[in-house]
Every structure is written in structure tokens, then in C-alpha cells.
Short mmCIF file of C-alpha atoms and ligand atoms in Angstrom, two decimals:
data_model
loop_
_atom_site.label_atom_id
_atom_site.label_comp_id
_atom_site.label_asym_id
_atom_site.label_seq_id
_atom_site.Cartn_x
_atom_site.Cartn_y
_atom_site.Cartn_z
CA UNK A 1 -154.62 -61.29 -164.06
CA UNK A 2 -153.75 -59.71 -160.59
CA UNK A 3 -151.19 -57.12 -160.96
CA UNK A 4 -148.42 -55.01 -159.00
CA UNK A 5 -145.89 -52.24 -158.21
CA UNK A 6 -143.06 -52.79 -156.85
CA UNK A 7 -140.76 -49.77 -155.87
CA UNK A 8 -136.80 -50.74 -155.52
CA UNK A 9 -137.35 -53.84 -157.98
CA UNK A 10 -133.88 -53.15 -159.00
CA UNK A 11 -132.36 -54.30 -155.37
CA UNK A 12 -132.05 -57.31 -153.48
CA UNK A 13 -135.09 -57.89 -152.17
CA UNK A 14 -137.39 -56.41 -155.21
CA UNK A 15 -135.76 -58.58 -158.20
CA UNK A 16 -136.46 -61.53 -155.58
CA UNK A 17 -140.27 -60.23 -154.93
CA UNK A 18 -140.50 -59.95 -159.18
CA UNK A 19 -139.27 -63.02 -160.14
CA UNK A 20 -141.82 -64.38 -157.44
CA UNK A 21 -144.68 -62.51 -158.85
CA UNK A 22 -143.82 -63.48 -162.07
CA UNK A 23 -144.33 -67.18 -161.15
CA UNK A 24 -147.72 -66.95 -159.63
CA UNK A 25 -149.11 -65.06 -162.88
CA UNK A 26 -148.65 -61.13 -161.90
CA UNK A 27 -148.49 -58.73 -164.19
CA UNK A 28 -145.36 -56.52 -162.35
CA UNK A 29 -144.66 -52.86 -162.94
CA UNK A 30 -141.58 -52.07 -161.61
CA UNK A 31 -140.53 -48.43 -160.59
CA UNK A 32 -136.63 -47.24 -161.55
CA UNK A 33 -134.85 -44.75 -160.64
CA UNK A 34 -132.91 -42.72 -163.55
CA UNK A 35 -129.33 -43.79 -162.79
CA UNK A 36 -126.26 -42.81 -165.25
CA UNK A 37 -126.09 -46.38 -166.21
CA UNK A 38 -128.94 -48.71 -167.47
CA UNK A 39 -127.31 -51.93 -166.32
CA UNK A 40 -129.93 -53.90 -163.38
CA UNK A 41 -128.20 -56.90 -162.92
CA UNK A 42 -130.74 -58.66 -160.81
CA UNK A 43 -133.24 -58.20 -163.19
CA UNK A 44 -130.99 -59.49 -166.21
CA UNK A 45 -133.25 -62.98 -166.88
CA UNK A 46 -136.49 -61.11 -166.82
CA UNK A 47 -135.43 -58.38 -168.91
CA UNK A 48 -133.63 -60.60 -171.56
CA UNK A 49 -137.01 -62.85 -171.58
CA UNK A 50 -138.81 -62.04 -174.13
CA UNK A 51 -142.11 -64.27 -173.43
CA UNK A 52 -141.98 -61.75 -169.81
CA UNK A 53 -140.29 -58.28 -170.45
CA UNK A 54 -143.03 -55.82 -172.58
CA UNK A 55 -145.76 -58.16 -171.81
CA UNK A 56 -146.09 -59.08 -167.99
CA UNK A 57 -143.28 -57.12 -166.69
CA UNK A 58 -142.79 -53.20 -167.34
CA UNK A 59 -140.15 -50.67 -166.16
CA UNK A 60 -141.73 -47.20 -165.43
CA UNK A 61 -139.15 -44.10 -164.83
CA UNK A 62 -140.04 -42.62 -160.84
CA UNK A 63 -138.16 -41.69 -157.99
CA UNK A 64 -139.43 -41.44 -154.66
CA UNK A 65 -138.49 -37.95 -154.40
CA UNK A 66 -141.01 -37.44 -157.48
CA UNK A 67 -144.70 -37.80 -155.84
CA UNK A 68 -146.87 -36.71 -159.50
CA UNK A 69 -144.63 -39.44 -161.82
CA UNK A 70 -145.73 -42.04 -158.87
CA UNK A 71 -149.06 -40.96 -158.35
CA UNK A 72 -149.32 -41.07 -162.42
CA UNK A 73 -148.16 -44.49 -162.74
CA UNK A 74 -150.62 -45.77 -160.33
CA UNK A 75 -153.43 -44.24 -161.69
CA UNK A 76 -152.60 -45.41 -165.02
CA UNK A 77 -151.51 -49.25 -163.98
CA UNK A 78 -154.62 -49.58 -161.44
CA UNK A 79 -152.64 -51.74 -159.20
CA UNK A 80 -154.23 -54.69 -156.77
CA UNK A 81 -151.37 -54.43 -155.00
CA UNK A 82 -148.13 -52.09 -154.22
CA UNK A 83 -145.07 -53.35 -152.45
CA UNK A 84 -142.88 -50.54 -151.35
CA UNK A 85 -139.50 -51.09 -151.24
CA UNK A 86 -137.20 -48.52 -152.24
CA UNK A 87 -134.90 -46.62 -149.99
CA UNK A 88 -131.45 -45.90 -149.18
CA UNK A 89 -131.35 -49.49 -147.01
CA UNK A 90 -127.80 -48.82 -145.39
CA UNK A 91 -128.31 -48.03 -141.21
CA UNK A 92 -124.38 -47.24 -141.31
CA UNK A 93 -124.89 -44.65 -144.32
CA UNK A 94 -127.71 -43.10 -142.93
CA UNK A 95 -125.54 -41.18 -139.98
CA UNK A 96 -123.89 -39.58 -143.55
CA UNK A 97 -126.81 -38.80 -145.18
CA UNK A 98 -129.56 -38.23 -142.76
CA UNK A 99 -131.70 -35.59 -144.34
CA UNK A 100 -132.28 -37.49 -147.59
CA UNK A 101 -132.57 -40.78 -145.68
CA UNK A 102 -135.55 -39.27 -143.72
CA UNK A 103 -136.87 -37.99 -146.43
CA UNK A 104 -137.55 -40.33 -149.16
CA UNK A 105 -137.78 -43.03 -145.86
CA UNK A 106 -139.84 -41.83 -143.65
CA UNK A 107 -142.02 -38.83 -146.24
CA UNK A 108 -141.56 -40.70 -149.25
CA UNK A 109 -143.73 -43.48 -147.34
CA UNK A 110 -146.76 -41.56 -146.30
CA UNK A 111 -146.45 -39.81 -149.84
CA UNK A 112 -147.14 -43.26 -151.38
CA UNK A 113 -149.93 -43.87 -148.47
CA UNK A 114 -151.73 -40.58 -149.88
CA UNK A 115 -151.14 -41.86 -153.20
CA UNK A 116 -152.92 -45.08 -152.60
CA UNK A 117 -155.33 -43.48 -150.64
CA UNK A 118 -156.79 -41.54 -153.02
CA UNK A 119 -157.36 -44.84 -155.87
CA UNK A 120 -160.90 -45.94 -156.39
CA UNK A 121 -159.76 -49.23 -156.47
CA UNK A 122 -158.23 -49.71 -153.25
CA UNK A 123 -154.76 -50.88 -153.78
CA UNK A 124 -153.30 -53.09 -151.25
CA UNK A 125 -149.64 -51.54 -149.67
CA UNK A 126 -146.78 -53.88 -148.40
CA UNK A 127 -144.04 -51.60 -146.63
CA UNK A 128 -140.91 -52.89 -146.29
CA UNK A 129 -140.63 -52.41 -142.40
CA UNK A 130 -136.93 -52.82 -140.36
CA UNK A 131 -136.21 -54.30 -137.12
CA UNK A 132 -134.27 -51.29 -136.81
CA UNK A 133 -137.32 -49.72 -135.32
CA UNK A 134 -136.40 -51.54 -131.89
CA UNK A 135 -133.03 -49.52 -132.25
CA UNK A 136 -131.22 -51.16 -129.11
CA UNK A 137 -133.96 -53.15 -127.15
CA UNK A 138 -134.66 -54.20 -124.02
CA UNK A 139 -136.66 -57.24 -124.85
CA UNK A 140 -135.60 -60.53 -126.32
CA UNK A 141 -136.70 -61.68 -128.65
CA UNK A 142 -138.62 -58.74 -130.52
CA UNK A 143 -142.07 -59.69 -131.64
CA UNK A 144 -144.88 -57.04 -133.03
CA UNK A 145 -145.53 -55.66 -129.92
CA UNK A 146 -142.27 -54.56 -128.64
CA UNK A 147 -141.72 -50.91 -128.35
CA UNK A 148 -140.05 -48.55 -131.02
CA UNK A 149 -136.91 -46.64 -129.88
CA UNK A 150 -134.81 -46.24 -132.93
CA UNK A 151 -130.93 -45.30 -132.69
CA UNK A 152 -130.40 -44.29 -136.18
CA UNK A 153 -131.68 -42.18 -138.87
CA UNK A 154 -132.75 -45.08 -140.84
CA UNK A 155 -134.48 -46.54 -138.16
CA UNK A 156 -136.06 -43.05 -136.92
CA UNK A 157 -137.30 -42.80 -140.79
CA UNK A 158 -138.44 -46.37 -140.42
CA UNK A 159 -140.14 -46.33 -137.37
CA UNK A 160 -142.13 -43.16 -138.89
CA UNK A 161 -143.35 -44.78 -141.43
CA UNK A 162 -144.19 -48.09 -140.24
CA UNK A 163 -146.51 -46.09 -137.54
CA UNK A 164 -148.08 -43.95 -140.32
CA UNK A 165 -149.14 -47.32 -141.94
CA UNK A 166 -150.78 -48.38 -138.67
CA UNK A 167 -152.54 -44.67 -138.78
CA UNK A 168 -153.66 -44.86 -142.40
CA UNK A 169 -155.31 -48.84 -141.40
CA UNK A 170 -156.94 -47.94 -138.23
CA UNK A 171 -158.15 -44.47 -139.23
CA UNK A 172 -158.95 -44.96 -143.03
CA UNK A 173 -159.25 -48.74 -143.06
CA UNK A 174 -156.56 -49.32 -145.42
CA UNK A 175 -155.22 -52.74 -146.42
CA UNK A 176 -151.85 -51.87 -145.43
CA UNK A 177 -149.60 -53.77 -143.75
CA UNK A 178 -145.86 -53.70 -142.72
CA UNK A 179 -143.02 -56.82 -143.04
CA UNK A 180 -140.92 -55.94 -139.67
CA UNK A 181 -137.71 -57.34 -141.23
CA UNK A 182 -134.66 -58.79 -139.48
CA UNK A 183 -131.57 -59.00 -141.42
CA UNK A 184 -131.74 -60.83 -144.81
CA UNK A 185 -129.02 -61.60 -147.38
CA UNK A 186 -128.24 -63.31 -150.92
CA UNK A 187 -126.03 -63.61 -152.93
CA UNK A 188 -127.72 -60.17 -154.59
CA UNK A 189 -126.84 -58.13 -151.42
CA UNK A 190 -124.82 -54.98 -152.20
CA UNK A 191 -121.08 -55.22 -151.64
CA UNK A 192 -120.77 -52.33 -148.46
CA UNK A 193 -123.01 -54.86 -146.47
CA UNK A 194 -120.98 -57.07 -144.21
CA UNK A 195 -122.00 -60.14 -145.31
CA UNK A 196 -121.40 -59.91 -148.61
CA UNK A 197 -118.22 -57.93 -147.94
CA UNK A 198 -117.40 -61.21 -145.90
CA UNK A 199 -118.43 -63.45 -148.80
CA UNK A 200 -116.73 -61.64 -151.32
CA UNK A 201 -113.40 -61.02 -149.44
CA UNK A 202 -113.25 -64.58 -148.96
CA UNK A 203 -113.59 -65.59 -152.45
CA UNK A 204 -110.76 -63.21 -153.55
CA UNK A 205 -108.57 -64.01 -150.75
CA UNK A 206 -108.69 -67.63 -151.59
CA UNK A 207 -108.17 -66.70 -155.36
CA UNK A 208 -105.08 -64.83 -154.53
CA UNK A 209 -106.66 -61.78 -155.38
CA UNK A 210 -107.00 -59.98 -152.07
CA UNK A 211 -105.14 -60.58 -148.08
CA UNK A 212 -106.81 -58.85 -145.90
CA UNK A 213 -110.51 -58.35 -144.84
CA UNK A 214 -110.93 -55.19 -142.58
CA UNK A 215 -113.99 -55.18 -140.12
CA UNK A 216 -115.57 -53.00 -137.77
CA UNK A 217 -117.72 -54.24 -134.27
CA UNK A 218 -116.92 -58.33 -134.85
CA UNK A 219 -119.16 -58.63 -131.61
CA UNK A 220 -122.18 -57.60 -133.37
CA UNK A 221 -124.94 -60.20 -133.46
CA UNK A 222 -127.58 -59.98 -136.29
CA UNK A 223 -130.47 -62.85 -137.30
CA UNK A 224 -129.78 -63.18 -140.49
CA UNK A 225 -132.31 -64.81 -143.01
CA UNK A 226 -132.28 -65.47 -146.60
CA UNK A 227 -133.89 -63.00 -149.20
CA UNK A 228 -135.61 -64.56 -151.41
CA UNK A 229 -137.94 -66.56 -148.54
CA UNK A 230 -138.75 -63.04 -147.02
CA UNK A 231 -139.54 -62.07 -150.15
CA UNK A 232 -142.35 -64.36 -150.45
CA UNK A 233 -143.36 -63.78 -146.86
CA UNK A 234 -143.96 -60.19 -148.27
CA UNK A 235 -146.65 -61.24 -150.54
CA UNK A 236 -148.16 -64.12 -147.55
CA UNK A 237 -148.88 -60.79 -145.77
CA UNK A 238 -150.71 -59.30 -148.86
CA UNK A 239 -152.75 -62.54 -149.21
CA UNK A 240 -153.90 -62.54 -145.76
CA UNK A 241 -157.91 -61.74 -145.35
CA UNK A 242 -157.16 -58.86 -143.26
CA UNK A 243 -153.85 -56.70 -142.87
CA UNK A 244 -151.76 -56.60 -140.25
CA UNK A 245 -148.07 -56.38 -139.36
CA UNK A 246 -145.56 -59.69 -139.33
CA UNK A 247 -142.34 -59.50 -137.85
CA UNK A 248 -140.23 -61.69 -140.59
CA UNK A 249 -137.03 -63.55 -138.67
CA UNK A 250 -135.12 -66.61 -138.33
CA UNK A 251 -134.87 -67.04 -134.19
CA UNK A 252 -131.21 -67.17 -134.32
CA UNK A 253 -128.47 -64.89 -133.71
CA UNK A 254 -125.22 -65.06 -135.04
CA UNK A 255 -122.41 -62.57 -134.68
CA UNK A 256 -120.44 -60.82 -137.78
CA UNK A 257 -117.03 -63.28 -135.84
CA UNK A 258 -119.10 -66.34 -136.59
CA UNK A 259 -120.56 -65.49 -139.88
CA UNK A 260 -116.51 -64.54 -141.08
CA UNK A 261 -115.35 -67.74 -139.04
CA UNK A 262 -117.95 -70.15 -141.05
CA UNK A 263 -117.10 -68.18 -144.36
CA UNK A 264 -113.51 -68.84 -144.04
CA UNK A 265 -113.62 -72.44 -142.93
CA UNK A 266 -116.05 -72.75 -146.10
CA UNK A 267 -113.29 -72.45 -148.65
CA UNK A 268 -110.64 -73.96 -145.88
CA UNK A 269 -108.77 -70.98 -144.36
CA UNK A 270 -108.77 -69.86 -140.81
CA UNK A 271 -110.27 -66.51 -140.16
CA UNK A 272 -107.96 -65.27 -138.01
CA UNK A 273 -105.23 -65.12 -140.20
CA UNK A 274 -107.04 -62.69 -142.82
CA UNK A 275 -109.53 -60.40 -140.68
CA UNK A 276 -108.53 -57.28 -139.17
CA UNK A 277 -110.33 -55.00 -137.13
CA UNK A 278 -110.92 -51.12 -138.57
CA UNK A 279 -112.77 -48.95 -135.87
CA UNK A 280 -113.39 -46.86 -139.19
CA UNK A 281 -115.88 -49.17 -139.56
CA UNK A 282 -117.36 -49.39 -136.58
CA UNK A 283 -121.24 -47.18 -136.28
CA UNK A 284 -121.64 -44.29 -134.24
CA UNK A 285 -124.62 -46.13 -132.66
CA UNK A 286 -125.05 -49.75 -132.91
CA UNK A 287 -127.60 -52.30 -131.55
CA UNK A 288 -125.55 -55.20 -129.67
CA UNK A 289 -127.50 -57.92 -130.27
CA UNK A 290 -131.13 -58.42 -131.94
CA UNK A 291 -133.14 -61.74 -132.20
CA UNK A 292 -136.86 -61.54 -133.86
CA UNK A 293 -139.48 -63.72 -133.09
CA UNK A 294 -141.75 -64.54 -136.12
CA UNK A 295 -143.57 -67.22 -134.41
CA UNK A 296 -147.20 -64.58 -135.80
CA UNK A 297 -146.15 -65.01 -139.26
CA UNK A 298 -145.75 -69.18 -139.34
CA UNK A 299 -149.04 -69.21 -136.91
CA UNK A 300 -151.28 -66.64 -139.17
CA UNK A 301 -149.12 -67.24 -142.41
CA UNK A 302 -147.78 -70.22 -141.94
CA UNK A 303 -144.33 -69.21 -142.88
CA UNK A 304 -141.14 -70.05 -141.60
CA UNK A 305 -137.35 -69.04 -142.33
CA UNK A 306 -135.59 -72.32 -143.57
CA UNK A 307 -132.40 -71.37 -144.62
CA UNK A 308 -130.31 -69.91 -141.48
CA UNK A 309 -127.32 -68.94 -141.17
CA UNK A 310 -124.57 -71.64 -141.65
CA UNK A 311 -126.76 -72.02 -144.96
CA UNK A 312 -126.81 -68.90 -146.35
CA UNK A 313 -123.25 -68.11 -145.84
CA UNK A 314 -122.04 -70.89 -147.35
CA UNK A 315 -124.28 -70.48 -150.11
CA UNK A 316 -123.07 -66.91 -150.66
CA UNK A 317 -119.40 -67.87 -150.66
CA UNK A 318 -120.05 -70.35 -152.90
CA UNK A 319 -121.90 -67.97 -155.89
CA UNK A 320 -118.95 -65.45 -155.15
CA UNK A 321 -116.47 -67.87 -155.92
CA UNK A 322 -118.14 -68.82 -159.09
CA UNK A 323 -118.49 -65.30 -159.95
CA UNK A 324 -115.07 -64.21 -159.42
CA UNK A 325 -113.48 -67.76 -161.16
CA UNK A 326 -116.03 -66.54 -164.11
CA UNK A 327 -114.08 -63.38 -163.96
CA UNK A 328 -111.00 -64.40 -163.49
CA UNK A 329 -109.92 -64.70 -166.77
CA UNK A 330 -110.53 -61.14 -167.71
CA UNK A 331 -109.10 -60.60 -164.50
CA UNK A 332 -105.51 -61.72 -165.35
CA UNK A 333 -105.16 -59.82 -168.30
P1 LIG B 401 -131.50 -52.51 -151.71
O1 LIG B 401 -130.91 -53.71 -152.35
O2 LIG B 401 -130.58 -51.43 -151.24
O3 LIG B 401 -132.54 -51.88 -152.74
C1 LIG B 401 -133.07 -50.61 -152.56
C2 LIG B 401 -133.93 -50.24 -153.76
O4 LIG B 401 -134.47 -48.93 -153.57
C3 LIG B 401 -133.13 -50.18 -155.09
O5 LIG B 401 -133.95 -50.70 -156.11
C4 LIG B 401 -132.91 -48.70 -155.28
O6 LIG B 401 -132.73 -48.32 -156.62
C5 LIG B 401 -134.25 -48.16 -154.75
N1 LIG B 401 -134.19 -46.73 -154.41
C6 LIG B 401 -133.38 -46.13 -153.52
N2 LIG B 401 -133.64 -44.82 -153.48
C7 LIG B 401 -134.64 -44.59 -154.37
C8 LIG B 401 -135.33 -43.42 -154.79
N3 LIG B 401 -135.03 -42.21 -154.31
N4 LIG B 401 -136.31 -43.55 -155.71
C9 LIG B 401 -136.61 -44.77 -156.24
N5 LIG B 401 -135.98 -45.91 -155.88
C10 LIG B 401 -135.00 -45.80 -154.96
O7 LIG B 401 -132.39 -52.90 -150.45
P2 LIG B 401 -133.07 -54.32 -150.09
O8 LIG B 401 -132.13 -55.10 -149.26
O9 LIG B 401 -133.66 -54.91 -151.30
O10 LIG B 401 -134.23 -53.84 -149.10
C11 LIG B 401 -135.54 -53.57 -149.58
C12 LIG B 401 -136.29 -52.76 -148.52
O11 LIG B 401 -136.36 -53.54 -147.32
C13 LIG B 401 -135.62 -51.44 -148.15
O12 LIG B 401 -136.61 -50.49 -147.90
C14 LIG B 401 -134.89 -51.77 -146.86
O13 LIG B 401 -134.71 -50.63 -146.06
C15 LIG B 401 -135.84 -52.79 -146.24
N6 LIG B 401 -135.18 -53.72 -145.32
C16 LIG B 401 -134.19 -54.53 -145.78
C17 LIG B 401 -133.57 -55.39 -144.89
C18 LIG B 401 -132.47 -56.31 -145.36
O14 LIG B 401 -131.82 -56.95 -144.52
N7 LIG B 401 -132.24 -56.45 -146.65
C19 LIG B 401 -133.96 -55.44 -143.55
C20 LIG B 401 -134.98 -54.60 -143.13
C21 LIG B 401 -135.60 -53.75 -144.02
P3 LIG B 401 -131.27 -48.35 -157.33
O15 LIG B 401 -131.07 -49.77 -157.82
O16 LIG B 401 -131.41 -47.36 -158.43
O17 LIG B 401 -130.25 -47.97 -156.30
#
């Protein structure tokens, strides 16, 4: 049985990644942060399953400010292969908190490199690359190739690491690889992204429970893709006979104006009358518009983003209203 570790298994993209796994017969260990409260609500199913949690999936305590619990776990679980993750994954945040961004981003990366380095079995490493690395680009569309010139301290912690990776596989002849990725959302995206701040503004406005939706930049323009498929990509890259990096993107840009336009009409209200604009909310740096081309990853990989954007929003308005009807009775009380 192949196994794996997956740092930030609690977010978005890592439940996705696990319940992947999972299916194709993995044995997952999973790295968690202490937090004051033990709820993970993406990984609810696995956890309540029985038949999978204490048998092919395990929770080890770790933080990626804490190199000897890592290095411990990895010498104990003997990983084939370690998909890395975790990180403070907000570009906005990051102008708030750019020392500890940098440092569990960009340090807390080659850390893990050493780590993995230093296993007699050779461990493959996915890292969980950004397209924030371009910062604002000159080039359209943004393939492998295109030069880094970050704009934020996310993507200046990004772009660090996603070189060091490239160091570690053409100087030590590591199997590690980086997954360049473009947006991606679910319905499991945190609520201070703009999507799902979109989706879930929506769904409360239409329930009566909220009027207004403030934004920041409206003109923005982001290719968005859907989680769970990049998620799967990750692995792809993993699978491959030698390691490389993949840009992961749909091709299509969208602006946040369209993606609150299309979530409004969803549930049959007109944008306009509910969104207004918050400069509060607007980044210190921002890249205008970014468009990846992942035509390497269906040619080498064969994979391909199917769900874009009218898709995915819809499909994100839809599971908040659900959730918030579910809620709505405790709601009124
Ligand atoms: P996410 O939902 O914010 O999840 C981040 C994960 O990292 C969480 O499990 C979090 O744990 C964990 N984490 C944060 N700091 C940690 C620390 N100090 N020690 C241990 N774990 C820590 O992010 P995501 O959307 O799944 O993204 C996954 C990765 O892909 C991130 O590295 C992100 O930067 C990168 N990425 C994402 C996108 C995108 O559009 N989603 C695009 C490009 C790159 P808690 O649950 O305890 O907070």
C-alpha cells in the first residue's frame, strides 16, 4: 500500500487531495496544526468513518514552524510521497503579516526539502506552487517558463520556494516537483476569499439575512478553477516518470464584476443593487489581470480543468444556500 503526507489536510485543497488518496488505496497521514478548537470540518466524513479513520488515515500533531516533530513523523511514517500544502494562503493577509508569511512559506519549504532529503527512502515532494510568483506579468498567458517577479509577500515567499525545489532536483536529483497554481475554489474555500465571500453574501442576501455585499478592486480578473480537479492534478504530477513543474489553470479569465454578476443572477437578483465598493478592501499591490496556460499538464499529464467558471460559481452558490437554509432554523431562534 503506497502511502502519504499531506501538510494543510485540514484546508481546501488538502481534505480534497485526502479524500482522493483515500480512493486510489493510500494510506494518508495528515499533519495538524494545534488549534484551540478540534473541529476540521472538511475532514468530517473521513474522520467519522470508521472502516478509514485509525486504519488508512492518521492525524499527527506538527506545525511548520516545528522542523524535529516533522522530521519525526517522516521518519517514522516512511512516506512514498509528501504533498506540501500548508501555509497562510491569503496574498491580501500577507502585506499584515509578512514576517511569519515568509517564514513558514518560503523557510518552512526548504525545511521540509532538508527533511526529505535526508530519508533513505527517497520520498517524492509535491509543493503547492502559486501563480503569484508572476506577481504582475508582462506575458499572457503565463506558462512554466515565464519569469518570476512577485508583488507580494506571499508571492516573494512563494517564488522562494518554488526555486529552491528546482535547486534541490537539479543539484541533488530529487523527485520534487511544483503545481504552479492559478486560482481555485469550492465550496470548502475560506470565507475572507472573494469568491466565497461572493457566494455566501448571496445566499444570505436572498434569505433575507444580509443587504449589502462590500467589495474591493471589481476590475480584478482571476482564472479561476475548481479544487478538487487541481487536487488530483497534484498527484498526476507525482505519478509522472520524472518530476517536473506544471502550471495548473483553466485558460479563462473572469473578473471579481462577472463572477458577483453570475452569482447574483444565479439565485435571480441583479448585482448592482446589492454590491458596493470598499477601497478598504482593495490590496496595496494587486496583479490586474492573470491567465495561465496549462496546455504542459494536459500534453504530459493529460489533464485538463473542466469545470470553469460559470460552473463553479453556480455550484458554490448553490451548496451555500443549502447550508444556510440547513441553518436557518437555528438561525431564527
Ligand atoms: P487553505 O485552505 O488556507 O489551507 C491551508 C492549510 O495550511 C490549512 O490546513 C492550515 O491549517 C495549514 N497551515 C497553515 N499554517 C500552518 C502551520 N504553521 N503549520 C501547519 N499547518 C499550517 O489553503 P488551500 O486553498 O487549501 O491552499 C493549499 C496550498 O496551495 C497553500 O499552500 C496555498 O498557498 C497554495 N495555493 C492555493 C491556491 C488557491 O487558489 N487555493 C492557489 C495557489 C496556491 P489550519 O486548518 O489549522 O488553519
Amino acid at each position: 500500500m503506497r502511502s502519504a503526507i499531506i501538510t494543510g489536510i485540514t484546508g481546501q485543497d488538502g481534505s480534497y487531495l485526502c479524500e482522493f488518496l483515500l480512493n486510489e488505496g493510500y494510506v494518508v497521514h495528515g499533519i495538524v496544526r494545534r488549534s484551540s478548537s478540534l473541529e476540521r470540518p472538511r475532514l468530517l466524513s473521513q474522520y467519522n468513518n470508521t472502516e478509514i479513520y485509525g486504519k488508512r488515515l492518521f492525524l499527527h500533531y506538527a506545525d511548520l514552524s516545528d522542523t524535529t516533530s516533522i522530521r519525526r513523523i517522516v521518519a517514522h511514517t516512511k512516506p512514498d510521497e509528501f504533498y506540501h500544502l500548508a501555509g497562510q494562503s491569503h496574498v491580501g493577509l500577507s502585506f499584515e503579516i509578512p514576517e511569519s508569511t515568509c517564514e513558514l512559506t518560503a523557510m518552512g519549504t526548504l525545511r521540509i526539502m532538508e527533511i526529505l532529503r535526508d530519508q533513505p527512502n527517497n520520498p517524492k515532494l509535491l509543493h503547492a506552487s502559486s501563480r503569484e510568483i508572476f506577481g504582475t506579468p508582462k506575458i499572457s498567458p503565463q506558462d512554466e517558463d515565464t519569469p518570476q517577479n512577485p508583488n507580494s509577500p506571499y508571492g516573494c515567499a512563494k517564488a522562494f520556494a518554488t526555486q529552491m525545489v528546482r535547486v534541490y532536483r537539479e543539484s541533488h536529483g530529487s523527485f520534487f516537483c511544483n503545481a504552479i497554481c492559478y486560482n481555485h475554489e469550492s465550496p470548502r474555500r475560506a470565507e475572507n476569499f472573494v469568491t466565497r465571500k461572493i457566494t455566501l453574501a448571496v445566499a444570505k442576501i436572498k434569505l433575507g439575512l444580509q443587504s449589502k455585499l462590500m467589495l474591493g478592486s471589481v476590475d480584478s480578473a482571476r482564472d479561476w478553477g475548481y479544487a478538487k480537479e487541481y487536487a488530483e492534478a497534484m498527484w498526476l504530477i507525482l505519478q509522472h516518470a520524472s518530476p517536473d513543474d506544471y502550471v495548473l489553470a483553466t485558460g479563462t479569465s473572469h473578473t471579481v464584476r462577472e463572477f458577483a454578476r453570475i452569482a447574483f443572477e444565479h439565485v435571480g437578483l441583479d448585482w448592482q443593487q446589492h454590491v458596493e465598493l470598499d477601497k478598504r478592501f482593495v490590496r496595496p499591490a494587486d496583479a490586474a489581470s492573470l491567465l495561465g496556460d496549462a496546455s504542459k499538464a494536459e500534453r504530459v499529464l493529460g489533464w485538463k480543468a473542466k469545470t470553469h467558471m460559470h460552473e463553479l460559481v453556480r455550484l458554490m452558490v448553490d451548496h451555500d444556500m443549502k447550508l444556510l437554509a440547513s441553518m436557518q432554523p437555528m438561525i431564527d431562534q
